[in-house]
XYZ file of C-alpha atoms in Angstrom:
611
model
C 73.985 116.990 110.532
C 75.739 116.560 114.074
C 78.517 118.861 114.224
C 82.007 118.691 116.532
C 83.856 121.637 117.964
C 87.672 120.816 117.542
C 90.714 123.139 118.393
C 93.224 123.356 115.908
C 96.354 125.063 116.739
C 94.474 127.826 118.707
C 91.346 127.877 116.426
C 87.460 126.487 117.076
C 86.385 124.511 114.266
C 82.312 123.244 114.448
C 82.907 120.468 111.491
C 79.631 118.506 110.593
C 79.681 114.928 109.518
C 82.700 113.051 108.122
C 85.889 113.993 107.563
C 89.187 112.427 106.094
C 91.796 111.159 108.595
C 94.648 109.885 106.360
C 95.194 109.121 102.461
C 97.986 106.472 101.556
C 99.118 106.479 98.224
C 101.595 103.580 96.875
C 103.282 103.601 93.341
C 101.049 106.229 91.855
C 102.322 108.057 88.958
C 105.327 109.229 90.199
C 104.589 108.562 93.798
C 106.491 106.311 95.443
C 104.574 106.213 98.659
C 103.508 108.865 100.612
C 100.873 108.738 103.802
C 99.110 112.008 104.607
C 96.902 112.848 107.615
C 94.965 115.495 107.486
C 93.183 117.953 110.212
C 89.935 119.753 110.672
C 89.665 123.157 109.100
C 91.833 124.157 106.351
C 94.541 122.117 104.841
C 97.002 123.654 102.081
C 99.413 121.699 100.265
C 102.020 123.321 98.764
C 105.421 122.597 96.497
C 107.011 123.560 93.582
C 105.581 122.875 89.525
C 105.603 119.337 89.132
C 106.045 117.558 91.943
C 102.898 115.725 92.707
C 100.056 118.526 94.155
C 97.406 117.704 91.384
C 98.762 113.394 91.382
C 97.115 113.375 95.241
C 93.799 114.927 93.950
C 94.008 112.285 90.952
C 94.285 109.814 93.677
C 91.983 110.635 95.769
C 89.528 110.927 92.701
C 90.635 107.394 91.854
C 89.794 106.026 95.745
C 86.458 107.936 95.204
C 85.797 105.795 92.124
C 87.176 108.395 89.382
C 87.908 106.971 86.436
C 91.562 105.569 85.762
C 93.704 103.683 83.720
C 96.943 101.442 83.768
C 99.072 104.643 82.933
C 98.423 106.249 86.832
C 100.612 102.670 88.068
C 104.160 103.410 88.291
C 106.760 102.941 85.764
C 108.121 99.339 87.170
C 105.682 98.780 89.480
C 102.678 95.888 89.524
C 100.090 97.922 90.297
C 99.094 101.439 91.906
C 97.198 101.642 95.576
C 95.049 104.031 97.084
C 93.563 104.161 100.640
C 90.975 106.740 102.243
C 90.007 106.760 105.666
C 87.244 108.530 106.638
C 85.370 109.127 110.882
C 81.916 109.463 110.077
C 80.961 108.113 113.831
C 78.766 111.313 113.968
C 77.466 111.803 110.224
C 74.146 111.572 110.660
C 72.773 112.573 107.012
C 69.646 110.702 106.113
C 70.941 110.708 102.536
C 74.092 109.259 103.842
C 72.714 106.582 105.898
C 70.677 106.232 102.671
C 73.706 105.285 100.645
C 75.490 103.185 102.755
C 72.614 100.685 103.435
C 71.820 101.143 99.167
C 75.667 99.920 99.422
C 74.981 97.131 101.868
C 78.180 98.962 103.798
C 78.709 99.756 107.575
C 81.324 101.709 109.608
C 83.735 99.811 111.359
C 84.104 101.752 114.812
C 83.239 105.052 112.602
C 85.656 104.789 110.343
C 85.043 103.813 106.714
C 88.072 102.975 104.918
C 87.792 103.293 100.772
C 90.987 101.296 98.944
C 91.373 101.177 95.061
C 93.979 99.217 93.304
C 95.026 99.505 89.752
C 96.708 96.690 88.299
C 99.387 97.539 85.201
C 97.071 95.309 83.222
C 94.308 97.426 83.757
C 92.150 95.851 85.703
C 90.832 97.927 88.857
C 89.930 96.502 92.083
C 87.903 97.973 94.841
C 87.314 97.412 98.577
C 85.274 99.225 101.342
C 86.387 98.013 105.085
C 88.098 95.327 103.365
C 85.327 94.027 101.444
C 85.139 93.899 97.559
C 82.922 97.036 95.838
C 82.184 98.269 92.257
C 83.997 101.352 91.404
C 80.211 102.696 91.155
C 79.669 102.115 94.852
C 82.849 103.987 95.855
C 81.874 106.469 93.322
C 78.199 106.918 95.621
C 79.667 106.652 98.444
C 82.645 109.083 97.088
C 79.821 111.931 96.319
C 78.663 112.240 100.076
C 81.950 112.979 101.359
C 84.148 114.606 98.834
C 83.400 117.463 96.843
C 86.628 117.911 94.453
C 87.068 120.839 92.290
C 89.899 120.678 90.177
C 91.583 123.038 87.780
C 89.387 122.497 85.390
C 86.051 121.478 87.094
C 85.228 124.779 87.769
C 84.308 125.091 83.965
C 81.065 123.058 84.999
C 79.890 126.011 86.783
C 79.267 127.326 82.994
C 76.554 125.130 82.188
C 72.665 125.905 83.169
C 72.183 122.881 84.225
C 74.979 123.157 86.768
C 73.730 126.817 87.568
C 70.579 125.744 88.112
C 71.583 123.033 90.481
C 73.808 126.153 92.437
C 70.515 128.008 92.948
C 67.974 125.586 94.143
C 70.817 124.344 96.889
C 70.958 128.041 97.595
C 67.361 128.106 97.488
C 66.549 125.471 99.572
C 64.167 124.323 96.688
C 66.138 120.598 95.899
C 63.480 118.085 97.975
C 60.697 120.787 96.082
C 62.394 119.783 92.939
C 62.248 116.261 93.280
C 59.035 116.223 94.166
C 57.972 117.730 91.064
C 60.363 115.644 88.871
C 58.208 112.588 89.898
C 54.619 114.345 89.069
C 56.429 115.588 85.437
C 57.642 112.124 84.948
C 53.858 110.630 85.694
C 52.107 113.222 83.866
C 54.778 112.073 80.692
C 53.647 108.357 81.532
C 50.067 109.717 81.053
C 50.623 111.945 77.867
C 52.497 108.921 76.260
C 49.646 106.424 76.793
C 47.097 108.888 75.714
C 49.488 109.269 72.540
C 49.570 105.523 72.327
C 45.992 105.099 72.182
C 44.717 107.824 69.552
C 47.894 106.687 67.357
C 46.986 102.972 67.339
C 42.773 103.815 67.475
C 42.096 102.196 63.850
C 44.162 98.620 65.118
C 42.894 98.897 68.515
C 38.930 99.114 67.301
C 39.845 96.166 64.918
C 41.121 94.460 67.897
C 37.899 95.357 69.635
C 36.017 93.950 66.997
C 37.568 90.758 67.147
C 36.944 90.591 70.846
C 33.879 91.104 70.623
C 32.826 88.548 68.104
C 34.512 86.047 69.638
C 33.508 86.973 73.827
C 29.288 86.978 71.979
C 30.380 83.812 69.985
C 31.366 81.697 73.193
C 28.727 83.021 75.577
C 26.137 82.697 73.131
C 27.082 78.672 72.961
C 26.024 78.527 76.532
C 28.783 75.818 77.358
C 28.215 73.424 80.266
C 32.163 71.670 80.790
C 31.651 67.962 80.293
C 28.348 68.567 77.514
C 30.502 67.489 74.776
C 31.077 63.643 76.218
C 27.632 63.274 77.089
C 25.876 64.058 74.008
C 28.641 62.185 71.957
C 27.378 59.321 74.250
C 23.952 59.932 73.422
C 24.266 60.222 70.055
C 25.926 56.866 69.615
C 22.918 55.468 71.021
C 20.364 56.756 68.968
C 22.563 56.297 65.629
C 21.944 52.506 66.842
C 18.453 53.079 68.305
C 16.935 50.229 66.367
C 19.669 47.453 66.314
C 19.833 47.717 69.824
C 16.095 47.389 70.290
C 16.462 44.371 68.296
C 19.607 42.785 70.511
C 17.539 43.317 73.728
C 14.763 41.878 72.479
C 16.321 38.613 71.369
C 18.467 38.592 74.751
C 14.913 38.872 76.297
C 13.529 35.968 74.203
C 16.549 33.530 75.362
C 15.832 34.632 78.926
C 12.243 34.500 79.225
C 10.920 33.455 75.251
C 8.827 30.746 74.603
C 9.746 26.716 74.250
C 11.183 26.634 71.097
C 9.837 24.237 67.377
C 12.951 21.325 68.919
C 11.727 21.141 72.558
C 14.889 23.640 74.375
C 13.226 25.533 77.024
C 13.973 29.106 77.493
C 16.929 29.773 79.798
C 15.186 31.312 82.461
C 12.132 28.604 82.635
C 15.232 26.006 82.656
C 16.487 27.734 85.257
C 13.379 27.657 87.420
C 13.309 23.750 86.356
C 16.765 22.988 87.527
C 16.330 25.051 90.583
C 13.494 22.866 91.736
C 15.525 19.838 90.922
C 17.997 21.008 93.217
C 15.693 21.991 96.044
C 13.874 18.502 95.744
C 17.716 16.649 96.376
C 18.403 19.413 98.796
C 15.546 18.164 100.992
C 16.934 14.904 101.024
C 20.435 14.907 100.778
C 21.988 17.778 103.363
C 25.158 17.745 101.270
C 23.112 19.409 98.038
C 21.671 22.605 100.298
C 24.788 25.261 98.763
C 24.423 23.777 95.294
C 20.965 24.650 95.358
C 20.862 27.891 97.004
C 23.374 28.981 94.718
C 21.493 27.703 91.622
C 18.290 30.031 93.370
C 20.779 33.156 93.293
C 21.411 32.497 89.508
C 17.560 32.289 88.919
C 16.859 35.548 90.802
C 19.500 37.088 89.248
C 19.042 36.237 85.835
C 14.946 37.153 86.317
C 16.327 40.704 87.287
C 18.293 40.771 84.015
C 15.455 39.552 82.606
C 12.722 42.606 83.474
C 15.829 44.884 82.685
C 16.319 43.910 79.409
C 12.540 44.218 78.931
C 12.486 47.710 80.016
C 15.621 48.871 78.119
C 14.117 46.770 75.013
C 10.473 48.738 75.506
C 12.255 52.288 76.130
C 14.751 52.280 73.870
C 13.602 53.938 70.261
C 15.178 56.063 67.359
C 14.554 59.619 67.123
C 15.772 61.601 63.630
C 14.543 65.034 65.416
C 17.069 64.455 68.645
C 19.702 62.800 66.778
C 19.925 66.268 64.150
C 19.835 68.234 66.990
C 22.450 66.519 68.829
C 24.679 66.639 65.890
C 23.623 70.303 65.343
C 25.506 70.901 68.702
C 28.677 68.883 69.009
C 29.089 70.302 65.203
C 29.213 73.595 66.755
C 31.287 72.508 70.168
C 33.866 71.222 67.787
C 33.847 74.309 65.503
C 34.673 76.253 69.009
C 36.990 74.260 70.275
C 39.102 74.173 67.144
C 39.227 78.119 67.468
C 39.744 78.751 70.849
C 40.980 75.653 72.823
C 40.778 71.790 73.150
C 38.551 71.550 75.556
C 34.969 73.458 76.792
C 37.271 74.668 79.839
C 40.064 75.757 77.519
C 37.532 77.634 75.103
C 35.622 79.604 78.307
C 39.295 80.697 79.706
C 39.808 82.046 76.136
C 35.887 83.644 76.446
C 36.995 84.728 79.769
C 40.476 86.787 78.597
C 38.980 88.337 75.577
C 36.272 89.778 77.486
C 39.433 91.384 80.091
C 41.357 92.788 76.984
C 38.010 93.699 75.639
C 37.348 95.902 79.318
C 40.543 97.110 78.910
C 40.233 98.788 75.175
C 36.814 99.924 75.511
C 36.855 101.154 79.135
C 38.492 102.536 82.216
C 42.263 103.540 81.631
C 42.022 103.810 77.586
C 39.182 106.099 77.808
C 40.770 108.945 76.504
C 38.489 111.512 77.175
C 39.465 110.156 81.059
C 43.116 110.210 80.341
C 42.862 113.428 79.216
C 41.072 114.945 82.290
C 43.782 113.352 84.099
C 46.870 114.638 82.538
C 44.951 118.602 82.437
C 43.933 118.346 86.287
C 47.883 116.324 86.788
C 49.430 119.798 84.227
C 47.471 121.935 86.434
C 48.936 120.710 89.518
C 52.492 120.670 88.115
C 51.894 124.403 87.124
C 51.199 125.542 90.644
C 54.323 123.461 91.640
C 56.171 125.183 89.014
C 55.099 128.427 89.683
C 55.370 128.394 93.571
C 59.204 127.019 92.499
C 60.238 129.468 90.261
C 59.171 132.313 92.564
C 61.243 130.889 95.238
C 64.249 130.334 92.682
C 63.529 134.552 91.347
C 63.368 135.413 95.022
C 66.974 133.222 96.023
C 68.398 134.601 93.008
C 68.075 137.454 93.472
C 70.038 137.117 96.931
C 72.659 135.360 95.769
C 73.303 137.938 93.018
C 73.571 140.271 95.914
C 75.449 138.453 97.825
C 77.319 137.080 94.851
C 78.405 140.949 93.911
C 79.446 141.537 97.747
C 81.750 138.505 97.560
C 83.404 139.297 94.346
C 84.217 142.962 95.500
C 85.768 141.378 98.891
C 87.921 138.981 96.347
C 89.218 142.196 94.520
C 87.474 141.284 91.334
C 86.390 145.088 90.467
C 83.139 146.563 90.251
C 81.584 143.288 88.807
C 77.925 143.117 88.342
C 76.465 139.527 88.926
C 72.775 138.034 88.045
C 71.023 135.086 88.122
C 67.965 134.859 85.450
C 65.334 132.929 86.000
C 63.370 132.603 82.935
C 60.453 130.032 81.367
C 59.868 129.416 77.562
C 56.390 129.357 76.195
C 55.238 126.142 75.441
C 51.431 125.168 74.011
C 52.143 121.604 75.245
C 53.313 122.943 78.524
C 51.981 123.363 81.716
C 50.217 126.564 82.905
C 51.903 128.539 85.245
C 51.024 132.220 87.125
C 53.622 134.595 87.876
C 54.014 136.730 90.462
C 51.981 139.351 88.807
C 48.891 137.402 87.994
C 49.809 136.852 84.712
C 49.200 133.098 83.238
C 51.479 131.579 80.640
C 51.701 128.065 78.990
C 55.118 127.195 79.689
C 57.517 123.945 79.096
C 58.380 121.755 81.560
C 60.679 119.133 82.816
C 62.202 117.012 85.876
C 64.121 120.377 86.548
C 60.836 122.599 87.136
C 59.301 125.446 84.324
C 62.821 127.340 84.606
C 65.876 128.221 82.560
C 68.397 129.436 84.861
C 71.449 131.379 83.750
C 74.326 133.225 85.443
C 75.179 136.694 83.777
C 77.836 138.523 84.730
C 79.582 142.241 83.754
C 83.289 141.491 84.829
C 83.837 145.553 84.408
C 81.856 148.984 84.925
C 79.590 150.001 82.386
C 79.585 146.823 80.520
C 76.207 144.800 79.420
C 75.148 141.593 81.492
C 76.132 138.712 79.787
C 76.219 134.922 80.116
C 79.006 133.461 82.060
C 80.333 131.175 79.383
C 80.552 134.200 76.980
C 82.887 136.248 79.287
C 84.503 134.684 82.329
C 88.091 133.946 82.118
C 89.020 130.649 83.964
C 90.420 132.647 87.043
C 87.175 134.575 86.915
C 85.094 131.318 86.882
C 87.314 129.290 89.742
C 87.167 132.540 92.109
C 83.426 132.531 91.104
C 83.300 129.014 92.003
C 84.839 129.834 95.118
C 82.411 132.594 95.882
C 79.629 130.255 95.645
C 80.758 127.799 97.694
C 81.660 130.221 100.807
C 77.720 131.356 99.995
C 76.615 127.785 100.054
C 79.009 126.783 102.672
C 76.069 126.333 105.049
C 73.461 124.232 102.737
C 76.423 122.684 101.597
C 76.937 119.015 103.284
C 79.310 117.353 101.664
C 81.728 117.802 104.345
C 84.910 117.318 102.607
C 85.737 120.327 99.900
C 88.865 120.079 97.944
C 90.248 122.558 95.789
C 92.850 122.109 92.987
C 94.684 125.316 92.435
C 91.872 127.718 93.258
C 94.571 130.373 92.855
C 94.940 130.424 88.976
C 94.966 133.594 87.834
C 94.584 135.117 91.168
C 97.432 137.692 92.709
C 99.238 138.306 95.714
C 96.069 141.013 96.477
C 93.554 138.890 95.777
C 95.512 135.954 97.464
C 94.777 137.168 100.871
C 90.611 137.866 100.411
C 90.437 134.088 98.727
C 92.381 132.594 101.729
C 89.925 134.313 103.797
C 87.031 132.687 101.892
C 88.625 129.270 102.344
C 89.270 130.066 106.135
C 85.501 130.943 106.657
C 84.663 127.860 104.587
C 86.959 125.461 106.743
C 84.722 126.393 109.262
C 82.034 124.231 108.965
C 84.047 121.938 106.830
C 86.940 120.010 106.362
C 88.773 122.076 103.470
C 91.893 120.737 101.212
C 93.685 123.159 99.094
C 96.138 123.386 96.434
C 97.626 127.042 96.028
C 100.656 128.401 94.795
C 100.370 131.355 96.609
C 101.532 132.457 100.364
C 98.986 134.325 101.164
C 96.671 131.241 101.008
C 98.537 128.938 102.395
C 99.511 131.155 105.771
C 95.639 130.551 106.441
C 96.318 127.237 106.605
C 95.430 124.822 109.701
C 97.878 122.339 108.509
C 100.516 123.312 106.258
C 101.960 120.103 104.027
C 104.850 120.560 101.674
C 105.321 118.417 98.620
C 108.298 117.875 96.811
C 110.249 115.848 94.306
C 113.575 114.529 94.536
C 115.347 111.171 93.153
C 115.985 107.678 94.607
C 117.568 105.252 92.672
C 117.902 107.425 89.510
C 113.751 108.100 89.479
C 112.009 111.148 90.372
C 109.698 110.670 93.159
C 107.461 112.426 95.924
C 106.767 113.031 99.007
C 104.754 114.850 101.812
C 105.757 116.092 104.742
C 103.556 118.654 107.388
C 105.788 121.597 108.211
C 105.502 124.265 110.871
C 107.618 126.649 112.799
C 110.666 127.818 110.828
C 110.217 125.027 108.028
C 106.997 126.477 107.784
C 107.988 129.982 107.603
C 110.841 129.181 105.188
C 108.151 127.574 102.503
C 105.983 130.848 102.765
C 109.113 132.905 101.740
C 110.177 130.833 99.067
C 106.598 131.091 97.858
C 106.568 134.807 98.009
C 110.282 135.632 96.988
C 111.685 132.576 95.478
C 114.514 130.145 96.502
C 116.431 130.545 98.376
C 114.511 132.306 100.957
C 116.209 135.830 101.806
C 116.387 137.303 104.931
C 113.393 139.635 104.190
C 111.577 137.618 102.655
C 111.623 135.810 105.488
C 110.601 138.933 107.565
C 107.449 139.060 105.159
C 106.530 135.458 105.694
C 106.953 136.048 109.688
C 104.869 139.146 109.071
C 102.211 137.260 107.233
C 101.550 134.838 109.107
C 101.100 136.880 112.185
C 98.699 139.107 109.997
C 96.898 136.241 109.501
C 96.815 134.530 113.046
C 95.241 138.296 114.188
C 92.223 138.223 111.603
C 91.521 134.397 112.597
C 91.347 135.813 115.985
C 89.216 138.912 114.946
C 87.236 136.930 112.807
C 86.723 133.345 114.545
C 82.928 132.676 115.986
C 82.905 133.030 119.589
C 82.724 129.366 121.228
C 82.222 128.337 124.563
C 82.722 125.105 123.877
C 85.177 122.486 124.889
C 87.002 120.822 122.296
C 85.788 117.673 120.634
C-alpha cells in the first residue's frame, strides 16, 4: 500500500491508502444536518449523553451498506441521507482494485463518493459517484475502507472464529489459509463423489447392466444407415417374384411375340413394317423425311425396351431362402428402432451414448479404488499444509500473547496473563498432520486449517487461564480489542478505524495509556473515535464537539471542530463538569501540553516533506 506523509497541526502522519474527507448527514434520527470533515491521524468526537456521537457511526454504517430501517429518517421528514467521500488516488491494494472492478466502479479524480438514502417508506436507495448500487456493493466496497467497532462489536472478539481470524492476520498466514480452504473444499468434492458412488453401487451396476445389453444389442446388429429402405425394396420384389415374371413376359410378347390366331402383328414387327412404309414415301416425297425418322426413333426405342424386358423377364425369379432372410432382418431393424429411436441414425446415437455413460460407470473417475488414491495422496497434502500452518499460527501466538501481556500492562489492566491456544481435535476421517515434535495425529479439518484457536486470559494474579468469553468484562474485551488492533496496526489495511466509545469502563488512569494506543494507531491510519474521556480526546488531531440543542421546538444536532480555548474549555468540562472552573481549566491546559510533549517524544523521526 502507497503511503503519504501529512502534517497535522505539528505532527507527521505516513497514512496508507484511502481515507475519509467529509460525511454529510441530512434528517437522520435526530440529525438535522450536519457536514463533518475529517483529518489524517486521530479524530475524537466528543459531547455530552445523548446528543448524536453513536447516530454518526449508525450513519456511516448505513453509507457503508449497514443495515437500516424507516425508523433512522427523521420524525417529519421524507427520507434520511447519507454521503461519504473518500481520496483513494493512492490506494493501491490489489484486493481493493479487486473490488472495485468486481463492482464495475471507478474513482472520479480519486475520490469515491458512497450516498445512501432511506425513504420513510422503507425503501433504501444507493449510489456510488452518482450511479445506482446494491446496498451489497457499498457493503464490499464499505469493508476495504472502514473498519467500525462499536460499543458492542467488540463482543465479536469472543468468538474462535473471530480469534482465529485475529491470529492468522497477525500471523501473516491469511493468503496460506485460503490456499488451503480451496484444496479442503476439493478434497470434500472428492470424498462426496466417492460417497456417492459406493452408496448408489447396487443401482449404478443395474444401470451398467442395462448399458451393456443394450451398447452389445446395437453393435451386434451391425447397422448400415439407409439398410432398412433397401431391403424393404427388395423384399417387395421378391414377395411378387413370379407375377412380375409373368407381366414382363407378356409385355415382351406384345413387343416382339409372334403374329397372332386373327392376323395383328406384334407391335414391334408393325413397327419395323410401318417404318419401311415411311422410308419408301420418304424417298419420294421430301416432305415425309421427319415423319419417318421419327417413326425409326420409336422402332429403336421400343427394340431397346424390348431386350430389356427380356432380360428383366429372364433374371427376375422368387427366392423363399432370401425373402425369410430379408424378413428375418427388417423384423429385427424394427424391433431396434422401436427401442431406441426412429431411425438406424437415431438408434446408433442411442448405441453411441450408452456406451459414454457406460465408460463413465465402469471406468476412469468412478473407479473408486482411483478416487480413493486421490483423496489419501489430496489428505496427505492438506496435512502438510495444515501442519506447516498451525506451526506458524503456535509460533505467532505465542508473540502476540507476549506482546498482548506487554500491551495490557501499558493500558493499566493489572498483572493480566494472556494466551492464545492453538489446538487440533482428533479426527479418524481427518487429515494427518505432524507436529513439531515428530509426532503424527489424524486430525479434523476445514476451510479454516486443522486448528481451534482460543484466547485465554487471567484478568488477575494467581488466577487459572481461562477462555475470554468466560471472564472478560466488556471494558476488558473493548481495551482488549484495542490492544489488538495497535498490535495489528501494521498488517492491518483497512485504512479507516473507527471506534465507538472505546472508553467504557476505562478511567481517567487508564484514559491516558488508551489515547496513547489510538495516537500510535493514527499513525499509519486514519483513526475516528468516540470517548467520553479527556484524556483521550487531548490526543486528538482534530477535536469535533457534538451537541444537542432545539430549533423549532425539536431536539437536534450538530458538529462543530473546536480548538484553542473552545477546545480547552470542552476538555475541562469533560474532566470536571459544566461549567468549566478555573482549575479545571488549568488541568485541561496542563493536559494537553502533557500530551503535545509525548507526541513529540514519541513521533517517528521524518524527513519528509508533507504530502
Amino acid at each position: 500500500m502507497e503511503r503519504r506523509n501529512y502534517r497535522v497541526n505539528g505532527h507527521w502522519l505516513r497514512l496508507g491508502g484511502s481515507m475519509l474527507l467529509e460525511l454529510a448527514v441530512r434528517d437522520f434520527a435526530i440529525i438535522d444536518e450536519v457536514r463533518i470533515a475529517f483529518v489524517p491521524g486521530l479524530n475524537a468526537l466528543t459531547g455530552e449523553t445523548g446528543a448524536g456521537k453513536s447516530i454518526l457511526i449508525d450513519a456511516l454504517g448505513a453509507v457503508l451498506g449497514g443495515r437500516v430501517g424507516a425508523d433512522v429518517v427523521r420524525t417529519g421528514a421524507t427520507r434520511a441521507q447519507i454521503e461519504a467521500t473518500f481520496d483513494v488516488s493512492t490506494d493501491n491494494r490489489p484486493d481493493f482494485a479487486a473490488v472495485l472492478v468486481d463492482a464495475g466502479v471507478e474513482p472520479e479524480d480519486g475520490l469515491l463518493i458512497l450516498q445512501r438514502e432511506v425513504q420513510a417508506s422503507g425503501r433504501s436507495l444507493a449510489r456510488i459517484n452518482g450511479r445506482m448500487a446494491t446496498a451489497s456493493t457499498l457493503a464490499r466496497i464499505g469493508a476495504s475502507l472502514v473498519d467500525i467497532h462499536g460499543q458492542s462489536d467488540h463482543l465479536s472478539l469472543l468468538r474462535p472464529t473471530a480469534q482465529l481470524e485475529v491470529l492468522d492476520r497477525y500471523a501473516g498466514t491469511t493468503r496460506d489459509r485460503q490456499q488451503l480452504a480451496g484444496l479442503v473444499g476439493d478434497l470434500r468434492l472428492l470424498r462426496a463423489r466417492i460417497a456417492e458412488i459406493v452408496e448408489h453401487a447396487r443401482e449404478r451396476e443395474q444401470r451398467a447392466d442395462l448399458l451393456r445389453f443394450q451398447v452389445d444389442e446395437i453393435a451386434a446388429a451391425a447397422l448400415v444407415v439407409g439398410e432398412d429402405e433397401a431391403l424393404a425394396a427388395e423384399r417387395l420384389v421378391l414377395a411378387n417374384a413370379e407375377r412380375l415374371a409373368t407381366d414382363a413376359g407378356a409385355a415382351h410378347d406384345l413387343l416382339a411375340g409372334h403374329e397372332t390366331d386373327d392376323g395383328a402383328l406384334p407391335a414391334l414387327e408393325a413397327l419395323r413394317k410401318a417404318a419401311q412404309f415411311a422410308s419408301d414415301i420418304a424417298a419420294v416425297d421430301e416432305s415425309a423425311v421427319a415423319v419417318s425418322e421419327r417413326l425409326n426413333e420409336a422402332l429403336y426405342l421400343v427394340q431397346d425396351v424390348t431386350a430389356e424386358l427380356r432380360d428383366y423377364r429372364d433374371r427376375i425369379e422368387a427366392d423363399p431362402v432370401r425373402l425369410a432372410t430379408i424378413e428375418e432382418r427388417l423384423d429385427e431393424l424394427r424391433r431396434l428402432q422401436r427401442k431406441y429411436g426412429a431411425t438406424i441414425p437415431e438408434v446408433t446415437a442411442f448405441g453411441d451414448r450408452a456406451a459414454r455413460e457406460l465408460e463413465e460407470l465402469t471406468g476412469g473417475d468412478s473407479d473408486v479404488e482411483q478416487l480413493r488414491e486421490r483423496a489419501s495422496m489430496l489428505a496427505r497434502q492438506i496435512g502438510e499444509r495444515a501442519s506447516a500452518l498451525s506451526q506458524a499460527r503456535s509460533v505467532a501466538g505465542r508473540r502476540l500473547s507476549r506482546a498482548v501481556e506487554t500491551t495490557i500492562a501499558e493500558m493499566n489492566m493489572g498483572r493480566s496473563r494472556f494466551e492464545v491456544q492453538v489446538s487440533q481435535r482428533d479426527d479418524p476421517e481427518g487429515v494427518p498432520t505432524v507436529a513439531a515434535d515428530g509426532t503424527t495425529r489424524t486430525v479434523a479439518v476445514d476451510a479454516s486449517g486443522a486448528d481451534e484457536v482460543l484466547f485465554l486470559i487471567a484478568p488477575n494474579a494467581g488466577e487459572a487461564l481461562k477462555p475470554l468469553a468466560r471472564v472478560a468484562s466488556g471494558g476488558e474485551t473493548a481495551r482488549l480489542m484495542l490492544a489488538l488492533k495497535s498490535i495489528l496496526s501494521e498488517a492491518d489495511e483497512t485504512p479507516t478505524l473507527v471506534f465507538d466509545e472505546v472508553d467504557v469502563g476505562v478511567g481517567g488512569r487508564s484514559g491516558q495509556v488508551v489515547g496513547e494506543k489510538l495516537w500510535g494507531l493514527a499513525r499509519a491510519h486514519q483513526v475516528l473515535v468516540i470517548s467520553h474521556l479527556a484524556q483521550i480526546a487531548a490526543f486528538a488531531e482534530q477535536h469535533l464537539r457534538i451537541a444537542k440543542g432545539e430549533s423549532g421546538g425539536r431536539v437536534v444536532s450538530h458538529v462543530e471542530p473546536i480548538s484553542g480555548d473552545d477546545r480547552l474549555w470542552e476538555l475541562a468540562a469533560m474532566l470536571d463538569g459544566q461549567p468549566p472552573t478555573p482549575a479545571s481549566l488549568r488541568n485541561a491546559e496542563a493536559m494537553v501540553e502533557r500530551v503535545e510533549q509525548w507526541k513529540h517524544d514519541h513521533a517517528p523521526i521524518s524527513g519528509a516533506t508533507g504530502g
